[in-house]
Amino acid sequence: MIRLAYLVTHPIQYQAPLLRRVAAMPGVELTVFFASDFSARAFVDPDVGQAVTWDVPLLDGYRYEVLDAWTKPLGAGEVPSVWCPLSKGLGGKLVNFDVLWVHGWNRASHWQALVSAKARGLEVLMRDEPNAQSSPRSGLKKFAKRMFFKLMNRFVDAWLPIGTLNRAYYRENGIPERKLFDVPYAVDNDFFQARAAEAAARREDLRASLGLEAGRPIVLFAAKLIDRKAPLDLLDAFARIASDPDSRRPYLLFAGDGPLRAAIEEQIAVQAIPGATVLGFQSQAQLAALYDLCDLFVLPSERETWGLVVNEAMNAGRAIICSDRIGSSADLVKTGENGAIYPFGDVDALAERLRFCLSDPARLAAMGRASRAIIDRWSFNEDIAGLEAALAKVTGKKPL
């Protein structure tokens, strides 16, 4: 048996189903260590400004432990930072393990864990999200980052890239190819596909409840309404094609909440933009129904290390438009095949991409089918295969 410890700041809704899969791997004994469990309870999201609870189980199906901390527990509206929470006691627990898998290198507690693991003879796996697009740096900062990775690499036996841009980021910072094992950023495809299939039976009821006419295409934005997500760029682009007969008089739905909500609603009202509506915060179950309802999903963010909402929408078989600052775009969005990519901030280009996708219903439907085919090959199955390869390399033992 390979005794595997996994360290992460807090329970994460996207990771929970993957951790259940890892816990079920023959030949692996998994224990998850959380620095905090704040996300498993109702908590206040500082961007949304309201209490959030997840309607999916975060702690079921695997062994876990919440670490003690030198700092006070995270309170409502607080999120983990480099120094908080500052965990204690993990080092002594690591004597019972063969491998430590760490998610995220930008945490003081995680640096301490790396040192403790190597002092006790453990192998170390590292997974994190950044890429050169999401973390642009000057020449001096690039040099400093490369030196940081040179030091970090002395403690890490295998790195687990989440996608093409993340892999390139490691290579640019001096990580050798032999230490890279792909563990793609995926969601629970089975869950989202099942939810979309269930929603399909009620699609027309949902359309009617929202007052949307049949036959008109629906564009969906699902994210926090904050500057970094650029919802106003999408609204500006949509306003240019909203009354365009070639675009078939589409609808635009904003599923989310945040500080820009009032500005979006005011602009819709002042400019009398037809078909645009803000729905507010949506649970995962509600989002699954909206993914099924829409024809085209758009993520116009200035910066996303990945953007897992793209995976979610593709599981519903929907076409995708995203900016060139989205980490997942390099792997999941194929221009002309399942959607389009445009230069961030170029509202004219975004409007043109919207018009291109919406103008031909047969092409739009084909793009949706292509999305589903692409995401079927980007799943937890690939994650488990990559993790198995990494474990076999660092331990010399292949999980049974």
XYZ file of C-alpha atoms in Angstrom:
400
model
C 0.000 0.000 0.000
C 1.064 3.574 -0.722
C 0.167 5.746 2.255
C -0.740 9.119 0.744
C -1.272 12.365 2.682
C -2.960 15.261 0.867
C -2.596 18.839 2.154
C -4.886 21.682 1.070
C -6.102 24.914 2.663
C -9.796 23.978 2.921
C -12.496 21.713 1.445
C -13.093 22.677 -2.197
C -16.271 21.652 -4.011
C -14.438 20.694 -7.207
C -11.869 18.569 -5.391
C -14.204 16.564 -3.142
C -15.369 14.082 -5.818
C -11.793 13.599 -7.035
C -10.626 12.877 -3.480
C -13.349 10.230 -3.231
C -11.971 8.648 -6.402
C -8.417 8.720 -5.019
C -9.599 7.174 -1.735
C -11.106 4.299 -3.744
C -7.876 3.577 -5.653
C -6.616 0.032 -4.936
C -3.209 0.142 -3.302
C -3.588 3.690 -1.935
C -4.498 4.763 1.594
C -5.501 8.435 1.486
C -5.768 10.896 4.360
C -6.656 14.523 3.620
C -5.370 17.304 5.889
C -7.224 20.637 5.816
C -5.802 23.834 7.301
C -9.399 25.001 7.840
C -12.898 23.636 7.340
C -14.628 27.037 6.981
C -15.950 26.221 3.493
C -17.752 23.100 4.742
C -19.999 25.370 6.805
C -22.116 28.323 5.723
C -19.702 31.203 5.149
C -19.869 34.730 3.797
C -18.222 35.169 0.418
C -16.576 38.634 0.528
C -17.108 39.178 -3.227
C -20.773 38.204 -3.202
C -21.505 39.662 0.225
C -23.864 36.889 1.258
C -23.810 33.514 2.984
C -22.833 30.580 0.765
C -23.475 26.887 1.382
C -22.604 24.150 -1.093
C -25.376 21.786 -2.142
C -22.851 18.993 -2.764
C -21.076 17.006 -0.003
C -17.540 18.231 0.645
C -16.322 15.820 3.325
C -17.921 12.477 2.468
C -16.155 9.417 1.092
C -12.578 9.898 2.315
C -10.606 10.084 5.565
C -9.743 13.639 6.640
C -8.458 15.692 9.530
C -8.604 19.434 10.215
C -5.244 20.629 11.504
C -4.800 22.811 14.551
C -3.443 26.284 13.863
C -1.263 28.866 15.545
C -3.574 31.555 14.181
C -7.244 32.084 14.996
C -9.829 30.202 12.893
C -11.059 31.923 9.764
C -14.219 33.918 10.371
C -17.109 34.963 8.166
C -15.891 36.698 5.028
C -12.246 35.674 5.563
C -10.332 33.528 3.082
C -6.963 31.732 3.405
C -3.839 33.821 2.816
C -0.097 33.150 2.703
C 0.171 33.272 6.502
C -3.305 32.347 7.674
C -4.230 29.808 8.797
C -0.766 28.816 10.045
C -1.135 25.103 10.733
C 0.685 23.126 13.362
C 1.217 19.459 14.124
C 1.393 18.050 10.600
C 5.079 17.150 10.804
C 4.565 14.559 13.528
C 1.704 12.965 11.620
C 3.752 12.493 8.449
C 5.753 9.622 9.971
C 2.757 7.419 9.074
C 2.930 8.200 5.331
C 5.031 7.476 2.252
C 3.992 10.415 0.042
C 2.798 13.964 0.698
C 0.690 15.580 -2.029
C 0.441 19.361 -1.589
C -2.062 21.604 -3.361
C -0.641 25.111 -3.624
C 2.891 26.359 -3.052
C 2.039 29.916 -1.917
C 1.341 29.068 1.733
C 3.722 29.297 4.708
C 2.229 26.129 6.200
C 2.833 24.299 2.934
C 6.501 25.344 2.853
C 6.845 24.010 6.373
C 5.142 20.776 5.313
C 7.612 20.293 2.444
C 10.578 20.592 4.790
C 8.969 18.245 7.327
C 8.144 15.677 4.639
C 11.674 15.542 3.213
C 13.192 15.405 6.718
C 11.106 12.267 7.313
C 11.966 10.671 3.990
C 8.623 11.188 2.219
C 8.232 11.712 -1.509
C 6.439 14.951 -2.404
C 3.925 15.756 -5.162
C 2.950 19.366 -5.946
C -0.090 20.693 -7.803
C -1.027 24.336 -8.333
C -2.725 26.533 -10.933
C -0.663 29.511 -12.218
C 0.470 30.106 -15.773
C 2.369 32.876 -17.530
C -0.859 34.524 -18.718
C -2.473 34.639 -15.282
C 0.717 35.797 -13.535
C 2.532 38.278 -15.862
C 5.849 39.451 -14.403
C 8.715 41.811 -15.202
C 12.150 40.451 -16.092
C 13.440 40.838 -12.528
C 10.395 39.129 -11.046
C 10.691 36.313 -13.578
C 14.279 35.757 -12.454
C 13.196 35.760 -8.792
C 10.405 33.292 -9.551
C 12.825 31.005 -11.379
C 15.119 31.028 -8.322
C 12.106 30.254 -6.120
C 11.239 27.236 -8.259
C 14.864 26.087 -8.264
C 14.706 25.952 -4.471
C 11.208 24.465 -4.395
C 12.201 21.761 -6.861
C 14.719 20.406 -4.341
C 11.761 19.438 -2.132
C 9.348 18.268 -4.853
C 9.736 14.866 -6.519
C 6.889 15.224 -9.037
C 4.841 18.177 -10.306
C 1.254 17.675 -11.468
C 0.329 20.132 -14.272
C -3.369 20.954 -14.596
C -3.168 21.799 -18.297
C -1.009 22.980 -21.198
C -0.321 26.509 -19.922
C 0.427 25.311 -16.387
C 2.854 22.710 -17.784
C 4.583 25.400 -19.871
C 4.850 27.580 -16.751
C 6.745 24.837 -14.926
C 9.060 24.304 -17.893
C 9.743 28.051 -18.159
C 10.743 28.035 -14.491
C 13.220 25.206 -14.880
C 11.211 22.124 -13.909
C 12.480 19.174 -16.005
C 10.094 17.187 -18.185
C 10.855 13.950 -16.311
C 9.219 15.386 -13.167
C 5.943 16.424 -14.868
C 2.851 14.183 -14.665
C -0.406 15.573 -16.061
C -3.328 15.639 -13.615
C -5.794 17.856 -15.563
C -8.157 20.289 -13.893
C -11.438 18.461 -14.250
C -14.866 18.498 -12.655
C -17.143 15.588 -11.849
C -18.291 15.029 -15.423
C -20.762 12.306 -14.428
C -22.405 14.648 -11.906
C -22.792 17.586 -14.275
C -23.904 15.443 -17.199
C -26.530 13.758 -15.034
C -27.754 17.118 -13.726
C -27.977 18.497 -17.258
C -29.908 15.429 -18.424
C -32.364 15.843 -15.537
C -32.762 19.544 -16.341
C -33.446 18.857 -20.011
C -36.855 17.401 -19.131
C -37.799 20.704 -17.461
C -36.047 23.021 -19.901
C -39.154 24.591 -21.399
C -40.687 25.080 -17.962
C -37.569 26.991 -16.878
C -37.599 29.014 -20.097
C -41.219 29.972 -19.500
C -40.614 30.829 -15.828
C -37.904 33.275 -16.903
C -40.162 34.811 -19.549
C -37.932 33.774 -22.459
C -39.454 33.229 -25.884
C -38.904 29.899 -27.611
C -36.570 29.912 -30.602
C -34.327 32.739 -29.413
C -30.772 31.683 -28.424
C -29.582 32.160 -24.848
C -26.128 33.396 -23.806
C -25.059 32.605 -20.221
C -22.515 34.253 -17.928
C -22.004 32.371 -14.624
C -19.465 33.942 -12.270
C -19.088 36.587 -9.587
C -20.034 40.068 -10.757
C -16.620 41.598 -10.085
C -14.172 43.596 -12.211
C -11.815 40.673 -12.856
C -14.630 38.638 -14.435
C -15.412 41.533 -16.852
C -19.214 41.149 -17.012
C -19.554 44.731 -18.306
C -17.412 43.842 -21.336
C -19.867 41.090 -22.153
C -22.836 43.400 -21.658
C -21.274 46.028 -23.961
C -20.610 43.416 -26.651
C -24.083 41.941 -26.282
C -25.692 45.387 -26.642
C -24.163 45.622 -30.134
C -25.821 42.436 -31.369
C -28.934 42.214 -29.163
C -31.267 43.570 -31.857
C -29.336 42.091 -34.768
C -31.591 39.798 -36.866
C -28.511 37.821 -37.946
C -27.840 37.006 -34.283
C -31.483 35.879 -33.886
C -32.363 38.357 -31.093
C -30.569 36.503 -28.291
C -31.007 36.643 -24.529
C -28.188 37.259 -22.055
C -28.450 35.837 -18.531
C -26.075 36.841 -15.723
C -26.016 34.071 -13.103
C -24.094 35.516 -10.182
C -23.884 38.340 -7.699
C -21.324 40.857 -6.556
C -20.441 44.560 -6.373
C -21.038 45.177 -10.110
C -24.639 43.973 -10.030
C -26.118 47.457 -9.603
C -23.975 48.858 -12.435
C -25.023 46.036 -14.764
C -28.710 46.447 -13.975
C -28.456 50.234 -14.384
C -26.765 49.909 -17.774
C -29.407 47.440 -18.946
C -32.137 49.882 -17.918
C -30.530 53.121 -19.151
C -29.510 51.689 -22.527
C -32.703 49.634 -22.807
C -30.693 46.556 -23.782
C -33.251 43.966 -24.891
C -32.998 40.436 -23.540
C -30.384 41.043 -20.796
C -31.235 39.946 -17.232
C -29.392 39.515 -13.920
C -30.555 36.368 -12.122
C -28.397 36.660 -9.007
C -26.518 33.953 -7.119
C -27.292 30.385 -8.220
C -26.597 27.080 -6.479
C -24.816 24.277 -8.342
C -28.161 22.571 -8.967
C -29.619 25.777 -10.400
C -26.508 26.334 -12.513
C -26.814 22.874 -14.037
C -30.298 23.791 -15.264
C -29.012 27.077 -16.696
C -26.156 25.325 -18.494
C -28.755 23.069 -20.103
C -31.013 26.013 -20.938
C -28.374 28.153 -22.618
C -26.949 27.742 -26.117
C -23.686 29.608 -25.593
C -21.551 30.117 -22.470
C -19.223 33.131 -22.212
C -16.355 33.735 -19.766
C -14.761 37.143 -20.530
C -12.428 37.335 -17.494
C -9.231 39.358 -17.317
C -7.518 36.539 -15.418
C -8.437 32.909 -14.713
C -5.752 30.360 -13.895
C -8.223 27.773 -15.226
C -11.968 28.545 -15.140
C -13.777 25.358 -14.140
C -17.145 26.833 -15.128
C -16.001 26.170 -18.702
C -15.770 22.447 -17.878
C -19.236 22.573 -16.328
C -20.878 24.221 -19.331
C -19.163 21.824 -21.736
C -20.634 18.883 -19.815
C -24.036 20.242 -20.794
C -22.909 20.221 -24.420
C -22.729 23.973 -24.939
C -20.592 26.184 -27.179
C -17.972 28.319 -25.406
C -16.547 31.800 -25.906
C -13.783 32.962 -23.585
C -11.043 35.562 -23.455
C -7.443 34.644 -24.151
C -6.682 35.074 -20.425
C -8.556 31.891 -19.450
C -6.210 29.041 -18.536
C -8.551 26.324 -19.782
C -8.843 27.861 -23.249
C -5.625 26.256 -24.494
C -6.989 22.769 -23.840
C -10.759 22.989 -24.009
C -11.779 25.719 -26.486
C -11.100 25.093 -30.166
C -11.968 28.095 -32.321
C -14.526 27.187 -34.957
C -14.961 23.691 -33.498
C -16.665 24.227 -30.139
C -16.589 28.013 -29.790
C -14.157 30.904 -30.008
C -11.428 32.812 -28.165
C -10.986 36.591 -28.342
C -8.385 39.084 -27.014
C -9.344 40.196 -23.522
C -10.835 43.688 -23.407
C -11.575 43.826 -27.143
C -15.337 44.360 -27.021
C -15.606 44.594 -30.814
C -13.950 41.179 -31.149
C -16.240 39.706 -28.499
C -19.300 41.075 -30.309
C -18.036 39.551 -33.561
C -17.521 36.145 -31.867
C -21.028 36.313 -30.420
C -22.494 37.088 -33.826
C -20.511 34.268 -35.465
C -21.657 31.641 -32.958
C -25.280 32.767 -32.717
C -26.034 33.433 -36.389
C -26.157 29.790 -37.510
C -28.269 27.493 -35.288
C -26.907 24.324 -36.908
C -23.308 25.451 -36.373
C -24.072 26.448 -32.775
C -25.578 23.030 -32.052
C -22.572 21.303 -33.648
C -20.255 23.348 -31.432
C -22.171 22.150 -28.402
C -21.759 18.527 -29.440
C -18.042 19.124 -29.965
C -17.753 20.562 -26.453
C -19.259 17.413 -25.007
C -16.853 15.210 -26.991
C -13.842 17.248 -25.844
C -14.805 17.254 -22.163
C -15.471 13.512 -22.180
C -11.706 13.126 -22.633
C -10.868 15.628 -19.853
C -12.073 13.892 -16.714
C -11.194 12.305 -13.393
C -10.112 9.209 -15.347
C -7.189 11.204 -16.744
C -6.490 12.582 -13.244
C -6.262 9.107 -11.730
C -4.012 7.919 -14.562
C -1.645 10.864 -14.034
C -1.601 10.391 -10.265
C -0.897 6.665 -10.656
C 2.041 7.432 -12.948
C 3.453 9.999 -10.516
C 3.114 7.642 -7.530
C 4.732 4.794 -9.438
C 7.653 7.044 -10.435
C 8.397 8.470 -6.987
C 7.785 5.319 -4.928
C 8.788 2.597 -7.354
C 5.449 0.929 -6.548
C 2.536 0.900 -8.975
C -0.871 1.156 -7.274
C -2.669 -2.181 -7.697
